[in-house]
XYZ file of C-alpha atoms in Angstrom:
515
model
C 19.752 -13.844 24.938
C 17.295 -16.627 25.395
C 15.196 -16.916 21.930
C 11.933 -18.496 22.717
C 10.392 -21.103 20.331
C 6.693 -19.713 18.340
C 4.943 -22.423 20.438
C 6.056 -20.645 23.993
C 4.797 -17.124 22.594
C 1.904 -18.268 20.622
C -1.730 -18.576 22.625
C -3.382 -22.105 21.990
C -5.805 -22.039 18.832
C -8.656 -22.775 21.467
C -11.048 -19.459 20.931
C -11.935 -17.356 23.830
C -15.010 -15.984 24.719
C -16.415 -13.371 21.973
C -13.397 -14.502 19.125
C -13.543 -16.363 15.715
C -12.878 -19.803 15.865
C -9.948 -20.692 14.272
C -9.773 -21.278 10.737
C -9.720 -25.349 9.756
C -7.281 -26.869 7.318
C -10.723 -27.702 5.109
C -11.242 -24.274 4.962
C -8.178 -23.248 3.760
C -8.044 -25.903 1.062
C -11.385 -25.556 0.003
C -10.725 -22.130 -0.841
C -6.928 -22.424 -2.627
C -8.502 -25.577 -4.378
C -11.249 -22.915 -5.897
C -8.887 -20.164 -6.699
C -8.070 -19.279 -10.246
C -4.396 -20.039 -11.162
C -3.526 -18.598 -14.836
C -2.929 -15.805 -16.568
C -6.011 -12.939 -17.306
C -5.633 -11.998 -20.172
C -8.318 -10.361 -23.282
C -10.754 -11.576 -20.802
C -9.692 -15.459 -20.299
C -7.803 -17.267 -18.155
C -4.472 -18.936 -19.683
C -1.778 -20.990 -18.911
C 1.821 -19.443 -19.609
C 2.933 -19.214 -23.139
C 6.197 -21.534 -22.267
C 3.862 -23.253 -19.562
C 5.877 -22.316 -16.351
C 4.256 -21.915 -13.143
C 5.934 -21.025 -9.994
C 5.046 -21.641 -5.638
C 3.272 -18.897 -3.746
C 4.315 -19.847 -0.146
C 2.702 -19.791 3.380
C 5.365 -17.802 5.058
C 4.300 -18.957 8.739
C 5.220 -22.625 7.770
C 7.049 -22.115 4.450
C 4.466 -24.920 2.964
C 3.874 -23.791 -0.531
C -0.217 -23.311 -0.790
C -1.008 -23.566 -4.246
C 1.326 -23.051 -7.817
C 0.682 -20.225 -10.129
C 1.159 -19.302 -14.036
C 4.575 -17.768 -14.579
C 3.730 -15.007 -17.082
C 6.409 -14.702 -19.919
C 7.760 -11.850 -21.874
C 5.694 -12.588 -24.348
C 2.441 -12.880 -21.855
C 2.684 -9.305 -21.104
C 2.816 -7.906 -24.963
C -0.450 -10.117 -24.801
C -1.855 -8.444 -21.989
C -1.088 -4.754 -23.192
C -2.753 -5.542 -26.685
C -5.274 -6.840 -25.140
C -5.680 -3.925 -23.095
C -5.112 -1.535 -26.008
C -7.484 -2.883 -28.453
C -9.966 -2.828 -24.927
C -9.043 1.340 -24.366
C -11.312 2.946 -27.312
C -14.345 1.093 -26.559
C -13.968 0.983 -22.762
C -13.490 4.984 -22.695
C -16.742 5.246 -24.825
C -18.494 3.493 -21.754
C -21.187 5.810 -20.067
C -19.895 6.547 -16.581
C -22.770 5.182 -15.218
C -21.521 1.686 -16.717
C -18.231 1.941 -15.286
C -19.942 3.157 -11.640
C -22.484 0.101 -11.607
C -19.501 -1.931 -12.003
C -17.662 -0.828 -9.566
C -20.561 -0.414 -7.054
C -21.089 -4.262 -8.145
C -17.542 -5.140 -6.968
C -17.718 -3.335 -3.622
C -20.778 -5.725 -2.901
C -19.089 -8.405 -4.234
C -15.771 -7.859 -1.999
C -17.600 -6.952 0.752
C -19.819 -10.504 0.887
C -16.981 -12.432 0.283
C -14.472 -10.492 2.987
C -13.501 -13.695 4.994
C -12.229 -15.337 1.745
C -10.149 -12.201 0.834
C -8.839 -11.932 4.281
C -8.260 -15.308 4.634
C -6.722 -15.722 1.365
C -4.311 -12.431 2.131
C -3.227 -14.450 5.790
C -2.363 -17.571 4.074
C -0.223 -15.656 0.989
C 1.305 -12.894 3.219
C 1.129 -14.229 7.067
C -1.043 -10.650 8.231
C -3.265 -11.792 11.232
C -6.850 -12.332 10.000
C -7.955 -9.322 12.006
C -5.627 -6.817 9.986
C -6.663 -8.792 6.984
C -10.254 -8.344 7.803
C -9.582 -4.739 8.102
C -7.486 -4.260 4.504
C -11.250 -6.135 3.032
C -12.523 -3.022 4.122
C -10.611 -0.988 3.463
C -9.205 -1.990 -0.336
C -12.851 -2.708 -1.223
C -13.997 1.354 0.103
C -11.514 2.832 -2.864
C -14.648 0.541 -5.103
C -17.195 2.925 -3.678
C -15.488 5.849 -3.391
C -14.641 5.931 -6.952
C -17.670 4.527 -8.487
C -19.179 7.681 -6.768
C -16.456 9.972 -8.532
C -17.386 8.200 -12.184
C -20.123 10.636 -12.941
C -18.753 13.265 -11.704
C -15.625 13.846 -14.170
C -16.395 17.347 -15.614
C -14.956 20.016 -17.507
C -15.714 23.673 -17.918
C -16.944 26.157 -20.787
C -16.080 29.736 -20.831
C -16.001 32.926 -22.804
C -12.480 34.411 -23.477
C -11.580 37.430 -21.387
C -11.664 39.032 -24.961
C -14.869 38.157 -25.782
C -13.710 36.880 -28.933
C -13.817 33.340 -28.813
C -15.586 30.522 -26.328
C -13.173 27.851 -24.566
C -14.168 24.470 -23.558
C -12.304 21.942 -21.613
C -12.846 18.505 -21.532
C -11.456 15.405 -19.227
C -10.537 12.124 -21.047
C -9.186 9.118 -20.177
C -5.253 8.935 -20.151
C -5.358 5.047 -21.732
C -3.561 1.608 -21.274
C -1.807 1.903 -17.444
C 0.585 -0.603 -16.260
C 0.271 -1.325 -12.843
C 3.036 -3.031 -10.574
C 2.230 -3.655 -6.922
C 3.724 -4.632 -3.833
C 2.908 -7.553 -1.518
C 2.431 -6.392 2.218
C -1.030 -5.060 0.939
C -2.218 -7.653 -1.667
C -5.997 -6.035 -2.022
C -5.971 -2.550 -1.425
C -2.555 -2.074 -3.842
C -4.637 -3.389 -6.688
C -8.328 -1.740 -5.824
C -6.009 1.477 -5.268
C -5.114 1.723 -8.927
C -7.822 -0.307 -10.599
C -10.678 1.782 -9.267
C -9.730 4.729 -10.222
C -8.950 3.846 -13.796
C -11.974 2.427 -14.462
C -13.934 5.197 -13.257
C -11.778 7.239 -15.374
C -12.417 4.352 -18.412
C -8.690 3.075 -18.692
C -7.712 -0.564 -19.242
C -4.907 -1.992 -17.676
C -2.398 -4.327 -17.062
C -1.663 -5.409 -13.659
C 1.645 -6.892 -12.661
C 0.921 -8.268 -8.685
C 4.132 -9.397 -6.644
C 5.061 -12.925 -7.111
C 4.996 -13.241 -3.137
C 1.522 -12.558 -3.223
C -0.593 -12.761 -6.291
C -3.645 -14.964 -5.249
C -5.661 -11.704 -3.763
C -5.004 -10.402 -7.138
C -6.454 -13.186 -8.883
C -9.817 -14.039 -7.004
C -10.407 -9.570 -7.324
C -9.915 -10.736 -11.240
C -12.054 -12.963 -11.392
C -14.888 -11.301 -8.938
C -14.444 -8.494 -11.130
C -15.247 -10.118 -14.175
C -18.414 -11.800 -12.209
C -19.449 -7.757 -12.065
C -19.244 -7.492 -15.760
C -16.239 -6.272 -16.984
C -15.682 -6.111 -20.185
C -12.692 -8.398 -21.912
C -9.305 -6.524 -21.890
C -9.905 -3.652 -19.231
C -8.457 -5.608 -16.754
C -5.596 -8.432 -17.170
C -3.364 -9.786 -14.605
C 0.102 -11.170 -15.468
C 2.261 -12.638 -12.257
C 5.553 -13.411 -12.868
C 9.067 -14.351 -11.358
C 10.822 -12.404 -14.139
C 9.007 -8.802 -13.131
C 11.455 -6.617 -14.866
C 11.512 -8.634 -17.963
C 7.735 -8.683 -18.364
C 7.505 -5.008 -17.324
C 10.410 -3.487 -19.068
C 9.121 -4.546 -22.975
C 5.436 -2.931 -21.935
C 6.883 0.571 -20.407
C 9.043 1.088 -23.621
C 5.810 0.014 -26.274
C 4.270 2.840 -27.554
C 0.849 1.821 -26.807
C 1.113 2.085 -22.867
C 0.183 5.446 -21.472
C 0.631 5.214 -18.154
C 2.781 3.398 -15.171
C 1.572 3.102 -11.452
C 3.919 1.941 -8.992
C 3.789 1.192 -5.356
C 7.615 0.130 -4.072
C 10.709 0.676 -3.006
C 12.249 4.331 -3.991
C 15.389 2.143 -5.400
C 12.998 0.144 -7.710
C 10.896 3.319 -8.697
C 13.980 5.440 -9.818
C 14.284 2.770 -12.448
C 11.121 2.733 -13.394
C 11.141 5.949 -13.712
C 14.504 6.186 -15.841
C 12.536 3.583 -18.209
C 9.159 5.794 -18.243
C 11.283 8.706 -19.457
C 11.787 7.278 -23.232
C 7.957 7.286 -23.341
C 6.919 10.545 -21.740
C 4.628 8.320 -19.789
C 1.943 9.784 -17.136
C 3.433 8.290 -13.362
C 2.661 7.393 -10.279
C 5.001 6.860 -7.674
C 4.173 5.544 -4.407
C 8.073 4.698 -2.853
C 9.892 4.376 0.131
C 9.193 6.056 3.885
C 10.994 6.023 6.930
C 8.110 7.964 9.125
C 8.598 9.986 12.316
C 6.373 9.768 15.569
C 6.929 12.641 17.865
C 5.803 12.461 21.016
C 5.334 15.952 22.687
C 5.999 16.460 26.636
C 2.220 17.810 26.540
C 0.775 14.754 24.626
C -2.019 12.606 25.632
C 0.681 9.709 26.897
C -2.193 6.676 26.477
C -3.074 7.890 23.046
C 0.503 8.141 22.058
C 1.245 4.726 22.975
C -1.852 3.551 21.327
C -0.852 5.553 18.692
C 2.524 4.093 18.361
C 1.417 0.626 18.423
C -0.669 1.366 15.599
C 1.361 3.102 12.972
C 4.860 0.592 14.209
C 2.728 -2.696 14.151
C 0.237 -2.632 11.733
C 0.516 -5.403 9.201
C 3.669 -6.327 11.367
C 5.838 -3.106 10.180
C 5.271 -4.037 7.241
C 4.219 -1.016 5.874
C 5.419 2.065 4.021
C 3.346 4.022 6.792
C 5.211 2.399 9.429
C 6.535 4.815 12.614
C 10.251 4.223 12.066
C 11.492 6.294 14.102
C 9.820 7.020 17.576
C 10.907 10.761 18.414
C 9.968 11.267 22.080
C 10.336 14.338 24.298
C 13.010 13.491 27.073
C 11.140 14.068 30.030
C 8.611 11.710 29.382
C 11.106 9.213 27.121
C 11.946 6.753 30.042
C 7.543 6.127 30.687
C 6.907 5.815 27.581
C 9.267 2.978 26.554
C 8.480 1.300 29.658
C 4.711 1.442 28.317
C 5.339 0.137 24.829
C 7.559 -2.295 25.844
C 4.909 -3.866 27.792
C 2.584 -3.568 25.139
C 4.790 -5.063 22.388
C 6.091 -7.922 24.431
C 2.071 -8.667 25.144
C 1.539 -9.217 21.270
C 0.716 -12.774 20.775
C 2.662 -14.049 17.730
C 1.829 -16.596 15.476
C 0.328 -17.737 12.420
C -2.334 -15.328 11.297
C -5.006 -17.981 10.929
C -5.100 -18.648 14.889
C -7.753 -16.450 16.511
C -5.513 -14.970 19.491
C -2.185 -13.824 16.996
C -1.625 -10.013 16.904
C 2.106 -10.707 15.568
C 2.542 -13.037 12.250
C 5.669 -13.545 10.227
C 7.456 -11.540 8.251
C 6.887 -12.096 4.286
C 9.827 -13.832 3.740
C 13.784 -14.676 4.963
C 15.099 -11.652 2.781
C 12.959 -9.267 4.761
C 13.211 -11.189 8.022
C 17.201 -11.199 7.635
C 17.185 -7.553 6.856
C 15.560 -6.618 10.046
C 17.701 -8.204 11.917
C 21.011 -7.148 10.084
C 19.441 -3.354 10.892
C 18.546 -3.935 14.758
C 21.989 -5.722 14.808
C 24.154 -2.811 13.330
C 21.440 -0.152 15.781
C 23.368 -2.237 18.752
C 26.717 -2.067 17.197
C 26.362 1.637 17.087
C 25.429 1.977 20.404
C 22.142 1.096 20.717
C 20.234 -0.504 23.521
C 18.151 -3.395 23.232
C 14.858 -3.022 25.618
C 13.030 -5.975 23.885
C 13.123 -8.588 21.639
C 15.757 -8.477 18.621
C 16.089 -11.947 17.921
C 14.579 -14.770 15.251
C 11.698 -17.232 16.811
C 12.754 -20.393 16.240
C 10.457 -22.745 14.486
C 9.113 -22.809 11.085
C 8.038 -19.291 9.270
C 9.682 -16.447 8.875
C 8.758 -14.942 12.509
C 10.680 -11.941 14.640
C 9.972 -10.406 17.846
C 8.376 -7.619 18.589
C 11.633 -5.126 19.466
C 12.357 -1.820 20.728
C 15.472 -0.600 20.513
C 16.650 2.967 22.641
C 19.541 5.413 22.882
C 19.635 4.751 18.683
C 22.848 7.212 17.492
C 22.265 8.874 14.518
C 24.731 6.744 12.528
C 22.856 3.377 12.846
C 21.282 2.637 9.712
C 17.958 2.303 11.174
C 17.753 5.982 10.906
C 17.916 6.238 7.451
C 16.892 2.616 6.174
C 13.293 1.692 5.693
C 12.625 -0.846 8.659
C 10.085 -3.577 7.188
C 9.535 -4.978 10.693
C 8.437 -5.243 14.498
C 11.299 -2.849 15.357
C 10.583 0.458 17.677
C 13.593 3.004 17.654
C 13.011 5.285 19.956
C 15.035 8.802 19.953
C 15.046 11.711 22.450
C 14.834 15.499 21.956
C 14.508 18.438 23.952
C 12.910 20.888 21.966
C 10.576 21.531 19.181
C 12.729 22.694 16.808
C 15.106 19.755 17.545
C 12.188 17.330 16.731
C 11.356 19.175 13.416
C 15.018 18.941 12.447
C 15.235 14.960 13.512
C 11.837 14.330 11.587
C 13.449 15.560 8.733
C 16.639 14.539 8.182
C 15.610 11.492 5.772
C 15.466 11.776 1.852
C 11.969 10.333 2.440
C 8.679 11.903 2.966
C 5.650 10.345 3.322
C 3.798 10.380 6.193
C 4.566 11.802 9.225
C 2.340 11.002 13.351
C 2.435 14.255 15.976
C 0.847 13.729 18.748
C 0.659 17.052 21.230
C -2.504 18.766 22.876
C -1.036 22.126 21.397
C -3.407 22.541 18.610
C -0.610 25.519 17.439
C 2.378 23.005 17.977
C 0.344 20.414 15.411
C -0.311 23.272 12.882
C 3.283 24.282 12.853
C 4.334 21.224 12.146
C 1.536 20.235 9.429
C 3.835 23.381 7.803
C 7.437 22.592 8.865
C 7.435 18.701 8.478
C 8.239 17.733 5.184
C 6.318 14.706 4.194
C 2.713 14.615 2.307
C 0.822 13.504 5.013
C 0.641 14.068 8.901
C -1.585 12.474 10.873
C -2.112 14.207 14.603
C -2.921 12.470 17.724
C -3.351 9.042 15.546
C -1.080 6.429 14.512
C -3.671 6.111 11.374
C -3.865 8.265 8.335
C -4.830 5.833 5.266
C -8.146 6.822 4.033
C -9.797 6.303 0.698
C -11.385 9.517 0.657
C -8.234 11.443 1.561
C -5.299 11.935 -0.960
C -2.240 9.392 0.024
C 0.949 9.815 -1.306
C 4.503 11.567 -0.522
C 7.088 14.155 -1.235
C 10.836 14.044 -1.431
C 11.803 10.426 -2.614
C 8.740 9.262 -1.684
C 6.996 9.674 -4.404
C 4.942 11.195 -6.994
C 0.886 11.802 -7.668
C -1.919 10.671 -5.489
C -4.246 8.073 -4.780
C -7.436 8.101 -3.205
C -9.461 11.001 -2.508
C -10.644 13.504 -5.110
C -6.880 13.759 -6.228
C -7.085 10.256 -7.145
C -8.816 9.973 -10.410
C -6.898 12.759 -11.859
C -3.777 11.067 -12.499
C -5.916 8.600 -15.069
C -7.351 11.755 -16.902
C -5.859 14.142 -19.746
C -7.192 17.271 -19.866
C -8.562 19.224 -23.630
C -8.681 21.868 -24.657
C -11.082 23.603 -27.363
C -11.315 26.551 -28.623
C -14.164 27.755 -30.595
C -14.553 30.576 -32.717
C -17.234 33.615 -31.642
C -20.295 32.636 -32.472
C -21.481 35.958 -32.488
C -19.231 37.029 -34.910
C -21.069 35.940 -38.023
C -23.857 37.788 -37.033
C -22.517 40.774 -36.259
């Protein structure tokens, strides 16, 4: 197989009519030279208590782009008393605070959505487009929920006896941990952090060491809105599990978010146990797109491009595996090959790329180990499946068909460019393909039987389903999974409930005196 260079698939950085024009190298430096680089913690920003810092990495070149406090064991017991001593105080806040505050941010985000999405390309290689489009949507969960902050009620009611009144209250749960992934460096953190400040929880957020500069410019734009000291402090690290693990066994911490791999947030959960923690689980997928012989064929391959390629595959919403009737199975590869081999990959700052690298060789080298064993097994290769040569951690755009059910691919979590596509002949053959995974969370039908998509919003067995799009994230819309996917919610009304504790009163009759 010839494997082309990045120069012979990349488009020239010379804009076309109606694009951006490509960012400069001033640009790019004049906004990692203004970035904050420590530790926030108790409201300042701090070296690292043994004074380590570590590289966060341009993965399109491999250049390192700026170097960043390396929190310590020690940093994070900071960072959770700091948030602890915050919780009383911060809880007491009138919701309409905590609401202006978040309304503040939103704004805030919002005017300055070129430096978050260029600041997101540089750390994790998304093209700025995509990047552009996670501004928007990571800064929406700031509205939504400083809409929800007033809102938090209760209820008071009279005994079915008669005899005494009940009243139920909502408070907040307290200090959260937060640990978040790197293929969505914004919207992970607003995710969480909205929702427990609305709720009036302080927190400690642990961002991935891949990609902790989005994290630290929302910290410090967030502080610009008035937060208060403590509520919010920010501790990257190369030692995760050694900053984490001293926090989720303390006493003082309430409550552990996590967005990961299912591996990783067994573990977590393991170590929550000890604690009786509140959780949050946001884990693994391995999502099916089933194409029905009735389906709208264009919007299914628009469709597919969207939920395989977004952020690169790099997402646990990601079509893994393309389910597509048979009599229709030989068109529609034929379509999305064409449409995956016309992505234009490069580096994510040019104006044309659709394609950018993947995060980093260990992800990179796992894709291709997986399209590698697919072929082994009997798979055929209709496009790409090979490394770009150059620097960056770049892979073509690949579709792979006739996948067996013993390739790995089937059951491992492809973090890449990779299209398996499957045949079946009926629905009940599609229903059992969809879900034969451990995983469960998020599932793309597309069929112009409206019956066909409501039996299968019943028999597929993931949290969410979205029909006749390759799009379901939403801030107004629960997200989360089922099976080893995950546990709780985030977003939507559902969202703020996993940062509240409900009480209970009961009070006496109050009639009873008198009577």
């Amino acid at each position: 197989m010839i494997r082309p260079t990045l120069g012979s698939l990349a488009t020239p950085a010379t804009a076309k009519a109606g694009q951006r024009a490509a960012v400069t190298r001033a640009d790019e430096l004049a906004l990692l030279t203004s970035l904050p680089t420590g530790l926030f913690i108790g409201g300042e920003w701090r070296a690292a208590s043994d004074g380590g810092t570590f590289d966060v990495c341009d993965p399109s070149t491999g250049d390192v782009l700026v170097q960043v406090a390396d929190a310590t064991p020690q940093d994070g017991l900071a960072a959770l008393e700091a948030a602890s001593a915050a919780q009383k105080g911060w809880a007491k806040t009138a919701p309409r605070v905590r609401a202006e505050i978040l309304r503040a941010a939103f704004e805030a985000v919002t005017a300055r959505a070129d430096d978050f999405a260029l600041l997101m390309t540089l750390e994790m290689g998304k093209p700025l487009a995509e990047a552009r489009g996670e501004v928007t949507y990571g800064a929406e969960f700031l509205r939504w929920f400083s809409e929800e902050t007033a809102r938090i009620s209760g209820r008071f009611a009279v005994a079915p006896d008669g005899r005494s009144r009940l009243m139920v209250t909502r408070r907040a749960v307290g200090p959260c941990l937060f640990i978040t992934p790197w293929n969505f460096p914004l919207a992970m953190a607003t995710r969480k952090i909205a929702p427990a400040i609305a709720a009036g929880c302080t927190m400690v957020l642990k961002p991935a060491a891949l990609t902790p500069l989005s994290a630290l410019l929302f910290a410090q734009v967030l502080q610009e809105c008035g937060q208060p000291a403590g509520v919010l402090n920010v501790v990257q690290t190369t030692s995760a599990g050694e900053v984490t693990g001293p926090l989720i066994t303390d006493p003082r911490l309430r409550k552990l978010s996590f967005t990961g791999s299912t591996p990783v947030g067994v573990n977590l959960l393991k170590s929550a146990a000890d604690q009786v923690l509140r959780v949050s689980m946001e884990l693994g997928g391995n999502a099916p797109l089933i194409v029905f012989e009735d389906a709208d064929l264009d919007a299914a391959v628009d469709g597919a491009m969207v939920a395989k390629l977004r952020n690169g595959g790099e997402a646990c919403t990601a079509a893994n595996r393309l389910l597509v009737h048979e009599s229709i199975a030989g068109e529609f590869t034929q379509r999305l090959v064409e449409r995956m081999r016309a992505h234009t990959v490069g580096r994510g700052t040019e104006p044309t790329t659709l394609l950018g690298p993947l995060v980093d060789e260990a992800t990179r080298a796992k894709v291709h180990e997986l399209v590698t064993d697919a072929q082994s097994e009997g798979a055929t290769l209709a496009l790409g499946g090979a490394y770009i040569d150059g620097p960056g951690y770049f892979y073509e755009a690949t579709v792979l068909t006739d996948v067996p059910a013993s390739a790995r691919i089937m059951r491992e979590e492809v973090f890449g460019p990779v299209a398996p596509i499957i045949t079946f002949r009926t629905e009940s053959e599609a229903i059992a393909l969809a879900n034969d995974t451990e995983f469960g969370l998020v599932g793309y039908v597309f069929t112009l039987d409206l019956n066909r998509a409501l039996r299968l919003s019943e028999e597929l067995e993931v949290g969410m389903l979205g029909v006749n799009t390759g799009i379901v994230s939403n801030p107004a819309a629960p997200f989360g999974g089922v099976k080893q996917s995950g546990l709780g919610r985030e977003g939507g009304f559902e969202g703020i409930e996993e940062y509240l504790e409900t009480r209970y009163v009961g009070i006496a009759d109050p009639f009873a005196a008198a009577n």
